[in-house]
mmCIF file of C-alpha atoms in Angstrom:
data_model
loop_
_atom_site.group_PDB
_atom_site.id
_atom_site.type_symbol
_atom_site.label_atom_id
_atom_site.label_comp_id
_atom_site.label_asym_id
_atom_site.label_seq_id
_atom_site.Cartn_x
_atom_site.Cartn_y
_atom_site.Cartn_z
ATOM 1 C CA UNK A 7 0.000 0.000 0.000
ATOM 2 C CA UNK A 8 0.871 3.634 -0.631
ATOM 3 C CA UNK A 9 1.948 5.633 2.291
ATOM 4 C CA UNK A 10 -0.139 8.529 2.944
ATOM 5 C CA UNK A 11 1.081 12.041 3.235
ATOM 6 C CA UNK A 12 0.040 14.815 5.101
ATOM 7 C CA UNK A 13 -2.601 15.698 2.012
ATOM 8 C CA UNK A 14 -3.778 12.189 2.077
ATOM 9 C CA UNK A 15 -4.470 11.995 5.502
ATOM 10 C CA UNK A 16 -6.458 15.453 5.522
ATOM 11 C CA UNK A 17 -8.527 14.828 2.713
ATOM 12 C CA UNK A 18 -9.225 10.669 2.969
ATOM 13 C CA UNK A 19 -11.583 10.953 -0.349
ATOM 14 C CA UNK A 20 -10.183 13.338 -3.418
ATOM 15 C CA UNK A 21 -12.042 12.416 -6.823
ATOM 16 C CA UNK A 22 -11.777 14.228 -10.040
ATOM 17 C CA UNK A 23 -13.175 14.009 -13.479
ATOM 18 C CA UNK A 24 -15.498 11.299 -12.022
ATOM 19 C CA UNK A 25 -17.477 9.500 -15.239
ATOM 20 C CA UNK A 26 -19.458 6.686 -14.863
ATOM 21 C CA UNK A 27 -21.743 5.737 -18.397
ATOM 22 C CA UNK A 28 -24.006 2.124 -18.193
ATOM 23 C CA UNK A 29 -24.088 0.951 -21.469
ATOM 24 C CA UNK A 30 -27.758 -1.363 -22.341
ATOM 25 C CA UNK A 31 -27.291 -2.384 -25.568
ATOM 26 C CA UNK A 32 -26.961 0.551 -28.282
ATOM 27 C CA UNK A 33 -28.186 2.920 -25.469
ATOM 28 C CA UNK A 34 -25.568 4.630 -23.682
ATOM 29 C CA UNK A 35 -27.037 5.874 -19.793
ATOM 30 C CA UNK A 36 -24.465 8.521 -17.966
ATOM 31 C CA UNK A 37 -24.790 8.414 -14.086
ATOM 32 C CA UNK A 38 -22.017 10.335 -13.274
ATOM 33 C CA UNK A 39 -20.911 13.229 -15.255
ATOM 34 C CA UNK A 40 -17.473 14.974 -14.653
ATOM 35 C CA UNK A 41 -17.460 14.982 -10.651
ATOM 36 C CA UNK A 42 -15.028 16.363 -8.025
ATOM 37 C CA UNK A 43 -15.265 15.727 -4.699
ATOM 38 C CA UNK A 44 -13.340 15.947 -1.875
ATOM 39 C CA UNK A 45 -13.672 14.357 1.617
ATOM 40 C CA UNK A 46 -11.829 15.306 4.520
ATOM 41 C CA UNK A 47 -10.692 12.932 7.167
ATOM 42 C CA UNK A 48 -13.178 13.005 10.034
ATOM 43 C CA UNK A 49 -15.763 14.767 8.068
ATOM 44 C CA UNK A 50 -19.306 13.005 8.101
ATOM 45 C CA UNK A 51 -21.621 13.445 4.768
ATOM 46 C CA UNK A 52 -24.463 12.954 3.210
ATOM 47 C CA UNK A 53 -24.997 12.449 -0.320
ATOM 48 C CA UNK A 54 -29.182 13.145 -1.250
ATOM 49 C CA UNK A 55 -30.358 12.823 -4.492
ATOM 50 C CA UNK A 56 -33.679 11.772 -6.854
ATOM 51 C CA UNK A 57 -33.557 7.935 -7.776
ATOM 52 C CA UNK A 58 -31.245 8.049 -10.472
ATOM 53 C CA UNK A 59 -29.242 10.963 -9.890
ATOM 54 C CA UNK A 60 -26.289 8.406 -9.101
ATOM 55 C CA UNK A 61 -25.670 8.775 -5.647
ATOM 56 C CA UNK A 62 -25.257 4.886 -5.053
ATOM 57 C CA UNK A 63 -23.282 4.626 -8.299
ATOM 58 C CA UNK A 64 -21.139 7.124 -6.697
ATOM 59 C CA UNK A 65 -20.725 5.180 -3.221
ATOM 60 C CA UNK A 66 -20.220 1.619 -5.447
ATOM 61 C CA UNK A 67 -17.497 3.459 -7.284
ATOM 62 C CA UNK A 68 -15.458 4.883 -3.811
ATOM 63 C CA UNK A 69 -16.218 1.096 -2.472
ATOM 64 C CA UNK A 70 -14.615 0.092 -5.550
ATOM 65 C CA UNK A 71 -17.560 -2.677 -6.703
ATOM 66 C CA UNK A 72 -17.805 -0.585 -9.862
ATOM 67 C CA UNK A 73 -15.487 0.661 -12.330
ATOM 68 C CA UNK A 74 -15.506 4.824 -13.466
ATOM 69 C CA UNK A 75 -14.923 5.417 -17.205
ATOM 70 C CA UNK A 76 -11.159 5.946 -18.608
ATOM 71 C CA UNK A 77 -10.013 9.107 -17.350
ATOM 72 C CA UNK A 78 -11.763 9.123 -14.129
ATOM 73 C CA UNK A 79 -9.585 9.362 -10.616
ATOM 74 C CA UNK A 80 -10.700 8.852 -7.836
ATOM 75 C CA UNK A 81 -7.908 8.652 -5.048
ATOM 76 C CA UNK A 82 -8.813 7.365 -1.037
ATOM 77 C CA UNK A 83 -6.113 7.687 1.589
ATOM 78 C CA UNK A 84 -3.347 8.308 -0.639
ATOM 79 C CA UNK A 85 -4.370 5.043 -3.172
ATOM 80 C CA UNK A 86 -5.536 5.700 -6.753
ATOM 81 C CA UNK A 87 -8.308 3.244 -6.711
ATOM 82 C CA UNK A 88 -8.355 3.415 -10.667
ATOM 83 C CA UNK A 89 -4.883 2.268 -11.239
ATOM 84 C CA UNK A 90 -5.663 -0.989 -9.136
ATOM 85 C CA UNK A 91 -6.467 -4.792 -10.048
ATOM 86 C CA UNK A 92 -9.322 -6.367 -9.071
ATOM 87 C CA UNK A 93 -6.986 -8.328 -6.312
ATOM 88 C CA UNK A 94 -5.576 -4.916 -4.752
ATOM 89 C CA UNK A 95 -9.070 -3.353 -4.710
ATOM 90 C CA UNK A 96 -10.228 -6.316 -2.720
ATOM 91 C CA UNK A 97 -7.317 -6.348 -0.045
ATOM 92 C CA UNK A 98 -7.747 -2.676 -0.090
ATOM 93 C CA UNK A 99 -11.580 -2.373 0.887
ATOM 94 C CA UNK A 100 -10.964 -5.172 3.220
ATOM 95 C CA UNK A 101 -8.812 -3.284 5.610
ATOM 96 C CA UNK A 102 -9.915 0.766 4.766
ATOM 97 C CA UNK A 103 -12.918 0.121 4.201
ATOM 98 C CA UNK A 104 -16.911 -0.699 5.701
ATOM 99 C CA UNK A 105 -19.870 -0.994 3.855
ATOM 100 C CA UNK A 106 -23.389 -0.861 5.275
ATOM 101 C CA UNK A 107 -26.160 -1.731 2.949
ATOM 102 C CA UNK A 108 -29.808 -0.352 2.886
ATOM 103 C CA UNK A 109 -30.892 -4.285 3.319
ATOM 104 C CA UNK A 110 -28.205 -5.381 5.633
ATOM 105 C CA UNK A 111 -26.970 -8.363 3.838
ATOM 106 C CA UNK A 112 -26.170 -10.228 7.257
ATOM 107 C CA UNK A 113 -25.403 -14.430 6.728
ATOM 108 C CA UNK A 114 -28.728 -16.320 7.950
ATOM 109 C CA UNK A 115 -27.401 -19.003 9.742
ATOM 110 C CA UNK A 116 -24.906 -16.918 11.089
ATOM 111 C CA UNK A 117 -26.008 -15.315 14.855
ATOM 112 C CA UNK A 118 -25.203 -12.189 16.066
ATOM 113 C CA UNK A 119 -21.713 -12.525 16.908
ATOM 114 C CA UNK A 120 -20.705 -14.782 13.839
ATOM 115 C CA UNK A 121 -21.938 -12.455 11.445
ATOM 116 C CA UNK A 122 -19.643 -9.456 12.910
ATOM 117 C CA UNK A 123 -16.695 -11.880 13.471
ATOM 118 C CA UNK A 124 -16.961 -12.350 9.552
ATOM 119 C CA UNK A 125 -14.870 -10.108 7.844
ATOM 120 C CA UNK A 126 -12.310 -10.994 10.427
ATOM 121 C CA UNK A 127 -11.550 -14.676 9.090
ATOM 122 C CA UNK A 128 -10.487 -12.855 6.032
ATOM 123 C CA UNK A 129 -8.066 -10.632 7.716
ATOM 124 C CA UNK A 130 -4.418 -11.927 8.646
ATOM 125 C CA UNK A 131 -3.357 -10.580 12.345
ATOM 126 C CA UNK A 132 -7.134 -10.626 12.984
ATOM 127 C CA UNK A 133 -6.107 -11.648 16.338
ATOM 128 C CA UNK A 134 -6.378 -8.426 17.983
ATOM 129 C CA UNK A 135 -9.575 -7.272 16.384
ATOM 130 C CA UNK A 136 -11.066 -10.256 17.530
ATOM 131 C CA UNK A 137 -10.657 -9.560 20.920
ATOM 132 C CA UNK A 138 -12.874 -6.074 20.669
ATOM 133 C CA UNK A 139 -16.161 -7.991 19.168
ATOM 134 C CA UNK A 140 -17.609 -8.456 22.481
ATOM 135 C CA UNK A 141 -16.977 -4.777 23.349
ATOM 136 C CA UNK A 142 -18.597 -3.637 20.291
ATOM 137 C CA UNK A 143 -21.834 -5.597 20.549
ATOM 138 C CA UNK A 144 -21.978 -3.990 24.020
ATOM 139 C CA UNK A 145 -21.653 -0.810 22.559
ATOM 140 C CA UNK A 146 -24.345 -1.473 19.676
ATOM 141 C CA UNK A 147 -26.699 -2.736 22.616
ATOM 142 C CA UNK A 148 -26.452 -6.582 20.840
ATOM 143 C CA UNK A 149 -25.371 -8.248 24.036
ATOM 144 C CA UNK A 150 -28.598 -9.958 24.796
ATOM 145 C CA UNK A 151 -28.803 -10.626 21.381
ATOM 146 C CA UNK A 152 -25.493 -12.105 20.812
ATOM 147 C CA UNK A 153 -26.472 -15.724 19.582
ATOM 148 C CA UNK A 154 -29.787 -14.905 18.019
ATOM 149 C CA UNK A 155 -29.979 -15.451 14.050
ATOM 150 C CA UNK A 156 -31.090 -12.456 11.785
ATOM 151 C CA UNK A 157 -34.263 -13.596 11.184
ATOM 152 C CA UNK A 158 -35.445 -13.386 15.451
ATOM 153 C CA UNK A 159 -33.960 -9.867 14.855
ATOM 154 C CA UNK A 160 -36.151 -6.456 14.366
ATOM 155 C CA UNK A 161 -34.872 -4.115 11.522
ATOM 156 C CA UNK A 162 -32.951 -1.752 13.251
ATOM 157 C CA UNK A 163 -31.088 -4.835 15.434
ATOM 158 C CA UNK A 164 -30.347 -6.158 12.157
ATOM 159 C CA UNK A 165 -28.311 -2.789 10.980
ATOM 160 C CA UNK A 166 -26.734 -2.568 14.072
ATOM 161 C CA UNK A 167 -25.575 -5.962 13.355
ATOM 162 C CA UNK A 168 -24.500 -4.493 9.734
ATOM 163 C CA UNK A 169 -22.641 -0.934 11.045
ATOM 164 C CA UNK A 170 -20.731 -3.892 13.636
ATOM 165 C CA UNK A 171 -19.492 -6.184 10.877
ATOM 166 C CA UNK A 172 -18.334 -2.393 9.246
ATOM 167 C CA UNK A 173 -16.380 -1.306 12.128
ATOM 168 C CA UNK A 174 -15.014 -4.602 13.521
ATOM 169 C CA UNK A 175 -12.119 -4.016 10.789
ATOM 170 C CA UNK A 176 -11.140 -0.448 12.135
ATOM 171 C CA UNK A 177 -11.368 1.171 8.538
ATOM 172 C CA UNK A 178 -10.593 4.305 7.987
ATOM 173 C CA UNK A 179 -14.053 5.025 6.043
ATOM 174 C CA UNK A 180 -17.657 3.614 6.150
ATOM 175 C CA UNK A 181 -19.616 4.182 3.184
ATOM 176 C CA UNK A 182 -23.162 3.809 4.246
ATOM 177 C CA UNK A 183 -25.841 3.066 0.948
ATOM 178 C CA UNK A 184 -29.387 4.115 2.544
ATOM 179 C CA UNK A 185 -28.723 2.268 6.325
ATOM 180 C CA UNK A 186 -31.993 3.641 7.556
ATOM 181 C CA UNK A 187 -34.479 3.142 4.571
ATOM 182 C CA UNK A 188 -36.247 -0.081 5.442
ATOM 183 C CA UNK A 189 -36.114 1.514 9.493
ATOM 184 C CA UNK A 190 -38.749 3.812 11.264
ATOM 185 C CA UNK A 191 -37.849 7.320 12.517
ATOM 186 C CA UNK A 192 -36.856 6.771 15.501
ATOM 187 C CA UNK A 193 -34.659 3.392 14.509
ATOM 188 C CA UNK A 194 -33.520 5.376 11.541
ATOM 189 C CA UNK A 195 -32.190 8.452 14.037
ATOM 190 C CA UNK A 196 -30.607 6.082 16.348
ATOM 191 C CA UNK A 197 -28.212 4.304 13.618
ATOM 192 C CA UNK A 198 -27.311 8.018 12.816
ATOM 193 C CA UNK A 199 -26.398 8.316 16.338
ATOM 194 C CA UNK A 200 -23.931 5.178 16.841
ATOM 195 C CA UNK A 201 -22.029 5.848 13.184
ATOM 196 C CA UNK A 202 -22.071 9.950 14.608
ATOM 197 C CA UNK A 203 -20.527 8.569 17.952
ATOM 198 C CA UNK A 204 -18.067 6.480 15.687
ATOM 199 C CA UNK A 205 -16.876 9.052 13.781
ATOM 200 C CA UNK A 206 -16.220 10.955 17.172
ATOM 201 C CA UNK A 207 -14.228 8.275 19.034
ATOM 202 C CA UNK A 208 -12.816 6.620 16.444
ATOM 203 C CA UNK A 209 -12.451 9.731 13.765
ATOM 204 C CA UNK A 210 -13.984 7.509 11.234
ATOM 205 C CA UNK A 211 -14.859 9.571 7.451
ATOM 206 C CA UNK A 212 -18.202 8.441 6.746
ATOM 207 C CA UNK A 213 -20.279 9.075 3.166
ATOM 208 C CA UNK A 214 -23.655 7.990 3.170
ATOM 209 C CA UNK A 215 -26.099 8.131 1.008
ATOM 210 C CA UNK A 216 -29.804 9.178 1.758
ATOM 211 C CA UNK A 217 -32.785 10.396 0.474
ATOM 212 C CA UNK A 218 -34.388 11.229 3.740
ATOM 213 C CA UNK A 219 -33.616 15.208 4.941
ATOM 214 C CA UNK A 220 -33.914 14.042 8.832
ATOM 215 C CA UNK A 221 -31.569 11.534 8.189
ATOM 216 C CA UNK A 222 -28.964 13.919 6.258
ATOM 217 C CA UNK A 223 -29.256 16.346 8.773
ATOM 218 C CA UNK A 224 -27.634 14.055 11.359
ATOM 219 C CA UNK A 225 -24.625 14.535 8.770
ATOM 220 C CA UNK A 226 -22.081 17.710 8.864
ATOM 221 C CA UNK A 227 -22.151 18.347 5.167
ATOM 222 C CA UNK A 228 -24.616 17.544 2.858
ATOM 223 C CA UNK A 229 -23.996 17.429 -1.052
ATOM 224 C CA UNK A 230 -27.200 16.603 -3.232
ATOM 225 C CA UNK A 231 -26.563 15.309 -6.820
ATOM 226 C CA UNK A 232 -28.951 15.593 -9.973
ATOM 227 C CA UNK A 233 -28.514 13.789 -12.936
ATOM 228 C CA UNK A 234 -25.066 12.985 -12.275
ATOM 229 C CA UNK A 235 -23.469 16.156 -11.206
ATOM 230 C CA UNK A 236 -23.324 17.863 -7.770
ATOM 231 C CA UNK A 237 -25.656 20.479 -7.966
ATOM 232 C CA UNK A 238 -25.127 21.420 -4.244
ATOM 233 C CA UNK A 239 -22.836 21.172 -1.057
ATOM 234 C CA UNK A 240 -23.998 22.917 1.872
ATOM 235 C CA UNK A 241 -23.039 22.300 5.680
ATOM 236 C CA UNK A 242 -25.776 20.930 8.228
ATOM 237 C CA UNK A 243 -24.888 24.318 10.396
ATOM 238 C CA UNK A 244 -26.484 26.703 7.597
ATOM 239 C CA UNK A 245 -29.622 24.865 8.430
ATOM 240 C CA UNK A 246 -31.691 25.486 11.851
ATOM 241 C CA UNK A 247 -33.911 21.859 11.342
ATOM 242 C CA UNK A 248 -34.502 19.480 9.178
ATOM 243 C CA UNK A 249 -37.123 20.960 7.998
ATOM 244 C CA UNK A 250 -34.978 23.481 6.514
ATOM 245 C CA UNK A 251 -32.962 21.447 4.987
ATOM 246 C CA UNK A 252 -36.185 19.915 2.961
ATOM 247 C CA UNK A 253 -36.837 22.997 1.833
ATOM 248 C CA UNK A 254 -33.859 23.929 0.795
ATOM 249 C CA UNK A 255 -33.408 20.066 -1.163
ATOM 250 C CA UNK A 256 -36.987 20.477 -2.719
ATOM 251 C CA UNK A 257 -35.924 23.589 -3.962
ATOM 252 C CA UNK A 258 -32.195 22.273 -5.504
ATOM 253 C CA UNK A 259 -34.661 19.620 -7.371
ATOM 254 C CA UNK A 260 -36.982 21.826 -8.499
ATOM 255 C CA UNK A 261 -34.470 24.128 -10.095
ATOM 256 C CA UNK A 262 -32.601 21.372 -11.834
ATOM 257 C CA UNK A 263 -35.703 19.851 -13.391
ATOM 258 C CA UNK A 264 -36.152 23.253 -14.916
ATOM 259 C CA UNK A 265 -33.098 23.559 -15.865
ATOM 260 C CA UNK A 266 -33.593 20.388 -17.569
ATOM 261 C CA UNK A 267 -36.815 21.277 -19.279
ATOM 262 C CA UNK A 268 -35.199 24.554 -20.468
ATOM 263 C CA UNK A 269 -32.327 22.135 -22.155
ATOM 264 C CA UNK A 270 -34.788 20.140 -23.896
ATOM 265 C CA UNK A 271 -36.852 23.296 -25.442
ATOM 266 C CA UNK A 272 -33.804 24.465 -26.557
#
């Protein structure tokens, strides 16, 4: 692995000249269209957008499960994800990296404990890590839960499950695609509130992608994206509520669907 410098280590994400074009047959569909984006270490955001506007395409790409177009860099910690075989990606996401997915994607015969120890067996010098998985089922309020199976789990137990097999590797960033949308409110609010006590004791960078304005709010920054392109990037503190925030994200849409129809006419 590449050493970090000083840059690296302040801003964890850096991406420029981001492309990303799904090809279905003859037709040619462009999800993401010249992007740059920066992340600093630490920093916790929120990426909102339409279905569509590529927000998860975006979050596949940093994870590195999809390829960008030619031409396309997108650098984490230091590593130019773009100049690295499928091989290197994988060893590369396995230690700097933790996913949590809108539907969990825990192991069903795997209980509680099992399914967190799991990325773990992959790991060499695991050893360590190991050690903390009690500790961090404790913290996720799992204990009494420890050798259930997913299935005699509610929704949000199941995500906590999720966010533990993310951290139980100590990455550097969590990428998190929708974590709250199949949760309630108040479940929703509370997985906010362990990956927002995460970042602040373990300085974790966390990007996650939402389409819910109480949920973004929970973030520091919030960028919103529309057909592709960042069409805003605002911090949480220019915002009093969440309702403000809504307004301010129905408004971003509105424009750019005018802007849109004013393309087409012309």
């Amino acid at each position: 692995m590449v050493e970090a410098t000083q840059f690296d280590v302040e801003r964890l994400v850096h991406i420029d000249n981001l492309n990303k074009t799904f090809s279905q047959g003859n037709n040619h569909i462009p999800a993401l269209k010249k992007l740059a984006l920066t992340v600093d270490s630490g920093e916790f955001v929120a990426v909102m957008g339409a279905s569509g506007s590529g927000k998860s395409t975006l979050l596949h790409i940093l994870a590195g499960l999809l390829k960008p177009d030619n031409g396309s860099k997108v650098t984490i910690f230091g590593q130019n994800f773009t100049q690295l075989k499928e091989k290197a990606i994988t060893a590369f996401r396995l230690e700097n990296i933790g996913i949590i997915y809108q539907n969990y994607n825990l192991v069903r015969s795997l209980n509680v404990k099992e399914n967190i120890r799991l990325p773990l067996l992959l790991l060499k010098n695991s050893q360590k890590r190991e050690q903390k998985i009690n500790a961090l089922i404790e913290k996720l309020g799992l204990t009494h839960r420890t050798h259930h199976l997913p299935r005699q789990l509610s929704g949000g137990e199941q995500q906590r499950v999720a966010i533990g097999r993310a951290l139980i590797t100590e990455p550097k960033l969590i990428l998190a695609d929708e974590p709250t949308g199949n949760l309630d409110i108040s479940a929703g609010v509370h997985i906010c509130s362990i990956l927002k006590s995460s970042k602040k004791e373990m300085g974790h960078t966390i990007i996650m992608v939402t389409h819910e304005p109480h949920i973004a709010f929970q973030a520091d920054r919030i960028i919103m994206l529309a057909e592709g392109r960042i069409v805003s990037d605002v911090r949480k503190d220019q915002f009093e509520d969440s309702v403000e925030l809504s307004v301010h994200y129905q408004k971003i849409l509105q424009e750019n669907v005018n802007t849109s129809r004013q393309g087409t006419v012309q």
